GROMACS .gro file of C-alpha atoms in nm:
model
  334
    1MET     CA    1  11.567  10.480   9.729
    2ALA     CA    2  11.438  10.329   9.392
    3SER     CA    3  11.590  10.044   9.284
    4ASN     CA    4  11.572   9.685   9.230
    5THR     CA    5  11.385   9.515   9.505
    6ALA     CA    6  11.332   9.192   9.655
    7ILE     CA    7  11.034   9.241   9.713
    8GLU     CA    8  10.833   8.872   9.518
    9TRP     CA    9  10.509   9.015   9.353
   10THR     CA   10  10.653   9.279   9.230
   11ARG     CA   11  10.891   9.038   8.994
   12GLY     CA   12  10.765   9.073   8.594
   13ALA     CA   13  10.605   8.799   8.419
   14ASP     CA   14  11.005   8.813   8.288
   15GLY     CA   15  11.101   8.720   8.656
   16ARG     CA   16  11.263   9.073   8.664
   17ARG     CA   17  11.261   9.217   8.946
   18GLY     CA   18  11.084   9.538   9.027
   19ALA     CA   19  11.134   9.884   9.132
   20SER     CA   20  11.083  10.077   9.452
   21TRP     CA   21  11.062  10.493   9.405
   22ASN     CA   22  11.019  10.632   9.747
   23PRO     CA   23  10.998  11.052   9.612
   24LEU     CA   24  10.907  11.106  10.000
   25TYR     CA   25  11.155  11.148  10.251
   26ALA     CA   26  11.177  11.295  10.573
   27VAL     CA   27  11.450  11.541  10.775
   28ASP     CA   28  11.488  11.571  11.095
   29VAL     CA   29  11.455  11.955  11.214
   30GLU     CA   30  11.732  11.906  11.455
   31THR     CA   31  12.031  11.711  11.301
   32GLU     CA   32  11.914  11.740  10.987
   33LYS     CA   33  11.929  11.398  10.881
   34ARG     CA   34  11.735  11.224  10.632
   35GLY     CA   35  11.514  10.912  10.632
   36TRP     CA   36  11.157  10.868  10.565
   37PHE     CA   37  10.847  10.843  10.806
   38CYS     CA   38  10.473  10.703  10.874
   39VAL     CA   39  10.278  10.705  11.160
   40PRO     CA   40  10.123  10.300  11.221
   41LYS     CA   41   9.752  10.272  11.101
   42SER     CA   42   9.666   9.860  11.289
   43GLY     CA   43   9.805   9.571  11.373
   44GLY     CA   44  10.004   9.448  11.077
   45CYS     CA   45  10.205   9.779  11.123
   46LEU     CA   46  10.402   9.615  11.477
   47HIS     CA   47  10.684   9.504  11.326
   48CYS     CA   48  10.718   9.753  11.034
   49TYR     CA   49  10.994   9.709  10.865
   50ALA     CA   50  11.060  10.056  10.702
   51SER     CA   51  11.068  10.209  11.072
   52SER     CA   52  11.397   9.926  11.122
   53ILE     CA   53  11.555  10.095  10.831
   54ASN     CA   54  11.457  10.444  10.944
   55ILE     CA   55  11.612  10.366  11.251
   56ARG     CA   56  11.950  10.246  11.158
   57LEU     CA   57  11.974  10.433  10.777
   58GLY     CA   58  11.750  10.686  10.861
   59THR     CA   59  11.654  10.972  11.044
   60GLY     CA   60  11.718  10.758  11.368
   61HIS     CA   61  11.342  10.738  11.463
   62LYS     CA   62  11.075  10.557  11.536
   63TYR     CA   63  10.686  10.571  11.345
   64THR     CA   64  10.556  10.699  11.552
   65ALA     CA   65  10.271  10.964  11.561
   66GLY     CA   66  10.463  11.113  11.837
   67ASN     CA   67  10.765  11.195  11.630
   68LEU     CA   68  10.595  11.350  11.345
   69HIS     CA   69  10.747  11.707  11.476
   70HIS     CA   70  11.044  11.585  11.513
   71VAL     CA   71  11.073  11.557  11.109
   72GLU     CA   72  10.931  11.762  10.777
   73ILE     CA   73  10.804  11.517  10.522
   74LYS     CA   74  10.949  11.632  10.167
   75LEU     CA   75  10.930  11.582   9.827
   76ASP     CA   76  11.213  11.494   9.588
   77GLU     CA   77  11.249  11.729   9.305
   78ASP     CA   78  11.607  11.725   9.193
   79GLU     CA   79  11.625  11.640   8.853
   80ARG     CA   80  11.751  11.277   8.788
   81LYS     CA   81  11.890  11.125   9.206
   82ASP     CA   82  11.680  10.799   9.223
   83THR     CA   83  11.497  10.876   9.441
   84ALA     CA   84  11.378  11.177   9.249
   85LEU     CA   85  11.038  11.287   9.183
   86GLY     CA   86  11.100  11.226   8.794
   87TRP     CA   87  11.230  10.875   8.819
   88PRO     CA   88  11.060  10.665   8.710
   89LEU     CA   89  11.040  10.900   8.369
   90TYR     CA   90  11.428  10.720   8.309
   91PRO     CA   91  11.464  10.349   8.335
   92ARG     CA   92  11.312  10.262   7.921
   93LYS     CA   93  11.219   9.932   8.001
   94PRO     CA   94  10.854   9.842   8.163
   95ARG     CA   95  10.895   9.845   8.508
   96ASN     CA   96  10.667   9.755   8.737
   97VAL     CA   97  10.749   9.994   9.047
   98PHE     CA   98  10.589   9.946   9.405
   99PRO     CA   99  10.540  10.418   9.526
  100CYS     CA  100  10.637  10.427   9.815
  101SER     CA  101  10.729  10.175   9.966
  102MET     CA  102  10.912  10.350  10.311
  103THR     CA  103  10.550  10.490  10.383
  104ASP     CA  104  10.221  10.545  10.289
  105LEU     CA  105  10.174  10.792   9.957
  106PHE     CA  106   9.862  10.825  10.141
  107GLY     CA  107   9.956  10.890  10.516
  108GLU     CA  108   9.755  11.189  10.701
  109PHE     CA  109  10.107  11.358  10.707
  110VAL     CA  110  10.132  11.370  10.318
  111ARG     CA  111  10.041  11.684  10.175
  112THR     CA  112   9.774  11.689   9.914
  113ARG     CA  113   9.994  11.856   9.671
  114PHE     CA  114  10.267  11.636   9.718
  115ILE     CA  115  10.016  11.283   9.627
  116MET     CA  116   9.921  11.411   9.345
  117GLU     CA  117  10.233  11.535   9.192
  118ILE     CA  118  10.333  11.189   9.215
  119ILE     CA  119  10.057  11.045   9.088
  120ALA     CA  120  10.109  11.324   8.752
  121VAL     CA  121  10.420  11.148   8.741
  122MET     CA  122  10.264  10.781   8.710
  123ALA     CA  123  10.029  10.924   8.396
  124LEU     CA  124  10.332  11.066   8.209
  125ALA     CA  125  10.577  10.653   8.265
  126GLN     CA  126  10.275  10.483   8.187
  127TRP     CA  127  10.530  10.236   8.037
  128HIS     CA  128  10.556  10.076   8.341
  129THR     CA  129  10.303   9.926   8.613
  130PHE     CA  130  10.251  10.134   8.925
  131MET     CA  131  10.163   9.917   9.296
  132ILE     CA  132  10.056  10.133   9.518
  133LEU     CA  133  10.008   9.961   9.862
  134THR     CA  134   9.788  10.169  10.148
  135LYS     CA  135   9.643  10.118  10.433
  136ARG     CA  136   9.438  10.490  10.393
  137ALA     CA  137   9.162  10.389  10.167
  138ASP     CA  138   9.000  10.665  10.228
  139ARG     CA  139   9.240  10.906  10.191
  140MET     CA  140   9.307  10.724   9.812
  141ARG     CA  141   8.965  10.711   9.749
  142GLU     CA  142   8.899  11.051   9.771
  143ILE     CA  143   9.187  11.122   9.601
  144ILE     CA  144   9.163  10.936   9.269
  145THR     CA  145   8.780  11.069   9.332
  146GLU     CA  146   8.780  11.457   9.412
  147HIS     CA  147   9.169  11.545   9.241
  148SER     CA  148   9.127  11.345   8.906
  149ALA     CA  149   9.113  11.771   8.782
  150GLU     CA  150   9.415  11.913   8.920
  151ILE     CA  151   9.625  11.602   8.887
  152TYR     CA  152   9.537  11.660   8.533
  153GLU     CA  153   9.676  11.959   8.506
  154LYS     CA  154   9.993  11.834   8.695
  155PHE     CA  155   9.986  11.606   8.441
  156ILE     CA  156  10.033  11.895   8.161
  157GLU     CA  157  10.269  12.100   8.330
  158LEU     CA  158  10.547  11.791   8.361
  159ARG     CA  159  10.491  11.744   8.018
  160ARG     CA  160  10.596  12.089   7.935
  161GLY     CA  161  10.883  12.039   8.048
  162GLU     CA  162  10.825  12.265   8.318
  163PHE     CA  163  11.025  12.074   8.592
  164GLY     CA  164  11.348  11.992   8.333
  165TYR     CA  165  11.311  11.616   8.312
  166ARG     CA  166  11.521  11.540   7.998
  167TYR     CA  167  11.412  11.233   7.862
  168ASP     CA  168  11.110  11.373   7.596
  169VAL     CA  169  10.733  11.268   7.730
  170GLN     CA  170  10.589  11.564   7.553
  171GLY     CA  171  10.442  11.345   7.295
  172MET     CA  172  10.285  11.157   7.605
  173LYS     CA  173   9.884  11.133   7.593
  174TRP     CA  174   9.670  11.183   7.910
  175PRO     CA  175   9.629  10.762   7.964
  176GLY     CA  176   9.232  10.809   8.037
  177TRP     CA  177   9.138  10.813   8.420
  178PRO     CA  178   9.147  10.624   8.663
  179LEU     CA  179   9.540  10.585   8.519
  180PRO     CA  180   9.463  10.198   8.366
  181HIS     CA  181   9.805  10.127   8.461
  182VAL     CA  182   9.831  10.139   8.782
  183LEU     CA  183   9.770   9.910   8.986
  184HIS     CA  184   9.520  10.032   9.340
  185GLY     CA  185   9.601   9.848   9.658
  186VAL     CA  186   9.531   9.766  10.015
  187SER     CA  187   9.693   9.611  10.312
  188VAL     CA  188   9.426   9.432  10.552
  189GLU     CA  189   9.584   9.229  10.806
  190ASP     CA  190   9.290   9.092  10.970
  191GLN     CA  191   8.872   9.083  10.993
  192GLN     CA  192   8.829   9.382  11.128
  193ASN     CA  193   9.066   9.584  10.898
  194ALA     CA  194   8.948   9.444  10.600
  195ASP     CA  195   8.575   9.528  10.606
  196GLU     CA  196   8.692   9.866  10.722
  197ARG     CA  197   8.876   9.922  10.432
  198ARG     CA  198   8.698   9.755  10.160
  199ASP     CA  199   8.381   9.957  10.081
  200ASP     CA  200   8.670  10.240   9.981
  201LEU     CA  201   8.841  10.014   9.724
  202LYS     CA  202   8.548   9.858   9.616
  203ALA     CA  203   8.393  10.237   9.491
  204LEU     CA  204   8.767  10.311   9.303
  205ALA     CA  205   8.737   9.968   9.098
  206LYS     CA  206   8.356  10.111   9.045
  207ALA     CA  207   8.452  10.391   8.930
  208GLY     CA  208   8.696  10.258   8.698
  209ALA     CA  209   9.012  10.201   8.905
  210ALA     CA  210   9.210   9.876   8.889
  211THR     CA  211   9.245   9.752   9.195
  212TRP     CA  212   9.436   9.501   9.418
  213VAL     CA  213   9.461   9.321   9.808
  214SER     CA  214   9.805   9.294   9.994
  215TYR     CA  215   9.661   9.016  10.255
  216GLU     CA  216   9.999   9.067  10.470
  217PRO     CA  217  10.081   9.011  10.738
  218ALA     CA  218   9.742   8.733  10.775
  219LEU     CA  219   9.707   8.747  11.117
  220ASP     CA  220   9.384   8.568  11.150
  221VAL     CA  221   9.105   8.450  10.882
  222VAL     CA  222   8.929   8.661  10.663
  223ASP     CA  223   8.601   8.663  10.522
  224TRP     CA  224   8.617   8.734  10.175
  225MET     CA  225   8.318   8.839  10.092
  226GLY     CA  226   8.235   9.098   9.886
  227TRP     CA  227   8.587   9.165   9.746
  228GLU     CA  228   8.497   9.014   9.405
  229PHE     CA  229   8.542   9.297   9.241
  230VAL     CA  230   8.962   9.316   9.272
  231ARG     CA  231   9.184   9.162   8.990
  232TRP     CA  232   9.451   9.041   9.230
  233LEU     CA  233   9.494   8.917   9.592
  234VAL     CA  234   9.823   8.871   9.750
  235SER     CA  235   9.861   8.687  10.091
  236GLY     CA  236  10.210   8.601  10.342
  237GLY     CA  237  10.259   8.531  10.668
  238GLU     CA  238  10.547   8.779  10.884
  239SER     CA  239  10.917   8.773  10.857
  240GLY     CA  240  11.158   8.924  11.043
  241PRO     CA  241  11.234   9.015  11.450
  242GLY     CA  242  10.920   8.926  11.627
  243ALA     CA  243  10.733   8.818  11.334
  244ARG     CA  244  10.387   8.673  11.440
  245PRO     CA  245  10.318   8.288  11.335
  246SER     CA  246  10.039   8.282  10.987
  247HIS     CA  247   9.821   7.945  10.996
  248PRO     CA  248   9.862   7.854  10.625
  249ASP     CA  249   9.444   7.806  10.622
  250THR     CA  250   9.466   8.193  10.631
  251HIS     CA  251   9.640   8.178  10.274
  252ARG     CA  252   9.420   7.901  10.166
  253GLY     CA  253   9.089   8.072  10.179
  254ALA     CA  254   9.239   8.297  10.009
  255ARG     CA  255   9.366   8.132   9.808
  256ASP     CA  256   9.016   7.946   9.711
  257PHE     CA  257   8.769   8.244   9.680
  258CYS     CA  258   9.003   8.388   9.399
  259GLU     CA  259   9.000   8.057   9.224
  260ALA     CA  260   8.606   8.030   9.238
  261ASN     CA  261   8.581   8.434   9.174
  262GLY     CA  262   8.913   8.463   8.842
  263ILE     CA  263   9.049   8.670   9.045
  264ALA     CA  264   9.479   8.615   9.020
  265TYR     CA  265   9.644   8.477   9.331
  266PHE     CA  266  10.011   8.493   9.483
  267PHE     CA  267  10.151   8.322   9.793
  268LYS     CA  268  10.452   8.546   9.917
  269GLN     CA  269  10.553   8.399  10.180
  270HIS     CA  270  10.505   8.165  10.503
  271GLY     CA  271  10.689   8.411  10.703
  272ALA     CA  272  10.927   8.303  10.993
  273TRP     CA  273  10.682   8.032  11.058
  274VAL     CA  274  10.645   7.697  10.841
  275HIS     CA  275  10.334   7.452  10.943
  276GLN     CA  276  10.391   7.072  11.100
  277ALA     CA  277  10.194   6.990  10.722
  278ASP     CA  278  10.458   7.219  10.541
  279ILE     CA  279  10.726   7.168  10.656
  280PRO     CA  280  11.023   7.125  10.311
  281ASP     CA  281  11.146   6.829  10.240
  282ASN     CA  282  11.517   6.915  10.233
  283LEU     CA  283  11.442   7.144  10.581
  284PRO     CA  284  11.726   7.032  10.783
  285PRO     CA  285  11.648   6.886  11.104
  286GLN     CA  286  11.812   7.087  11.308
  287LYS     CA  287  11.622   7.377  11.230
  288LEU     CA  288  11.342   7.213  11.408
  289LEU     CA  289  11.483   7.046  11.725
  290ASN     CA  290  11.634   7.438  11.794
  291ALA     CA  291  11.312   7.634  11.605
  292ARG     CA  292  11.062   7.817  11.862
  293ILE     CA  293  10.676   7.596  11.813
  294HIS     CA  294  10.347   7.852  11.878
  295ASP     CA  295  10.086   7.547  11.973
  296TRP     CA  296   9.791   7.534  11.699
  297GLN     CA  297   9.432   7.413  11.820
  298TYR     CA  298   9.483   7.080  11.657
  299SER     CA  299   9.837   7.173  11.525
  300LYS     CA  300  10.177   7.375  11.568
  301SER     CA  301  10.413   7.590  11.376
  302PHE     CA  302  10.755   7.624  11.395
  303ARG     CA  303  10.957   7.950  11.356
  304VAL     CA  304  11.249   7.851  11.097
  305GLY     CA  305  11.313   8.199  10.941
  306LYS     CA  306  11.181   8.292  10.547
  307LYS     CA  307  11.431   8.097  10.341
  308ALA     CA  308  11.369   7.750  10.511
  309ALA     CA  309  10.986   7.815  10.556
  310GLY     CA  310  10.960   7.906  10.187
  311ARG     CA  311  10.663   7.997   9.938
  312ILE     CA  312  10.504   7.629   9.877
  313LEU     CA  313  10.170   7.586   9.936
  314ASP     CA  314   9.998   7.267   9.886
  315GLY     CA  315  10.334   7.093   9.711
  316ARG     CA  316  10.360   7.451   9.494
  317GLU     CA  317  10.433   7.843   9.428
  318TRP     CA  318  10.142   8.069   9.363
  319ASN     CA  319  10.237   8.302   9.126
  320GLY     CA  320   9.898   8.511   8.924
  321MET     CA  321   9.927   8.836   8.799
  322PRO     CA  322   9.636   9.061   8.705
  323THR     CA  323   9.649   9.167   8.336
  324VAL     CA  324   9.676   9.612   8.335
  325GLY     CA  325   9.556   9.749   8.054
  326LYS     CA  326   9.649  10.072   7.882
  327LYS     CA  327   9.419  10.269   7.685
  328GLU     CA  328   9.578  10.411   7.358
  329THR     CA  329   9.385  10.689   7.260
  330GLU     CA  330   9.334  11.060   7.464
  331HIS     CA  331   9.074  11.113   7.650
  332ALA     CA  332   8.892  11.407   7.715
  333HIS     CA  333   8.949  11.470   8.101
  334GLY     CA  334   8.648  11.503   8.337
   0.00000   0.00000   0.00000
């Protein structure tokens, strides 16, 4: 699954859709059905879209720790298939690329060698911007800070063409470390998980990495003090079956923090629910009459669906994007 994606925050400045890239896959050890796999990490995983897709179109297994023994996690090393490890080397126009959108690249169930090879391909395909997103901030920090030498060696192997890629990358220079065209992001949904994942991401920022945070689904208010190091913050409500409501004040708090600290802010969506103060003017009255209602302390939200709820917050769209730099000269490794 490497294709145009409708995820709003992957769009380029020119409005062009970004791409998802999924070189990691899972194979059922009995049926040999191919799909994907992940293990839930926290409350934000409750209604995982990737798990639902895998049940319908993949191995048939729900994403649970107990199902790990039913599958084998593999790295797709076919030469040019659109799910392949080397796929980013072929599109010549720069894209925003979301790696491993169907799983967590830094999941404990993923071999370190697989992760290093994926990052080495990112190092080669430096005309793209890669948007990593994980709930395992600790393992991301560990690999980026402790395995840089091994990733550099993988980069050299790939550059020599030992894996057979036809696109000429032999002249590509090492872009520097941490990779300047990669956004290293963590996903948080509430204060507890924000606190648990902040310090590992902050350590990466101190090491020179471009960092960001996805506050989706925004399930509770987060105090963002201490997150001034990130370049980008995306917030959004939950959509899909069983979606939980997200009060707009959670997003306003994130937006106001960003504006006060010069951080790019992107409001992705209200989700399946819209707050009574944010009901779009063109929403059919019947939609509200038929909607489920969630009572806040002083107000209400209506379940009207993602499309009807839209992504207007306080009268406008918030489409902030970070500037991600690229280094022009080859740097000595280390």
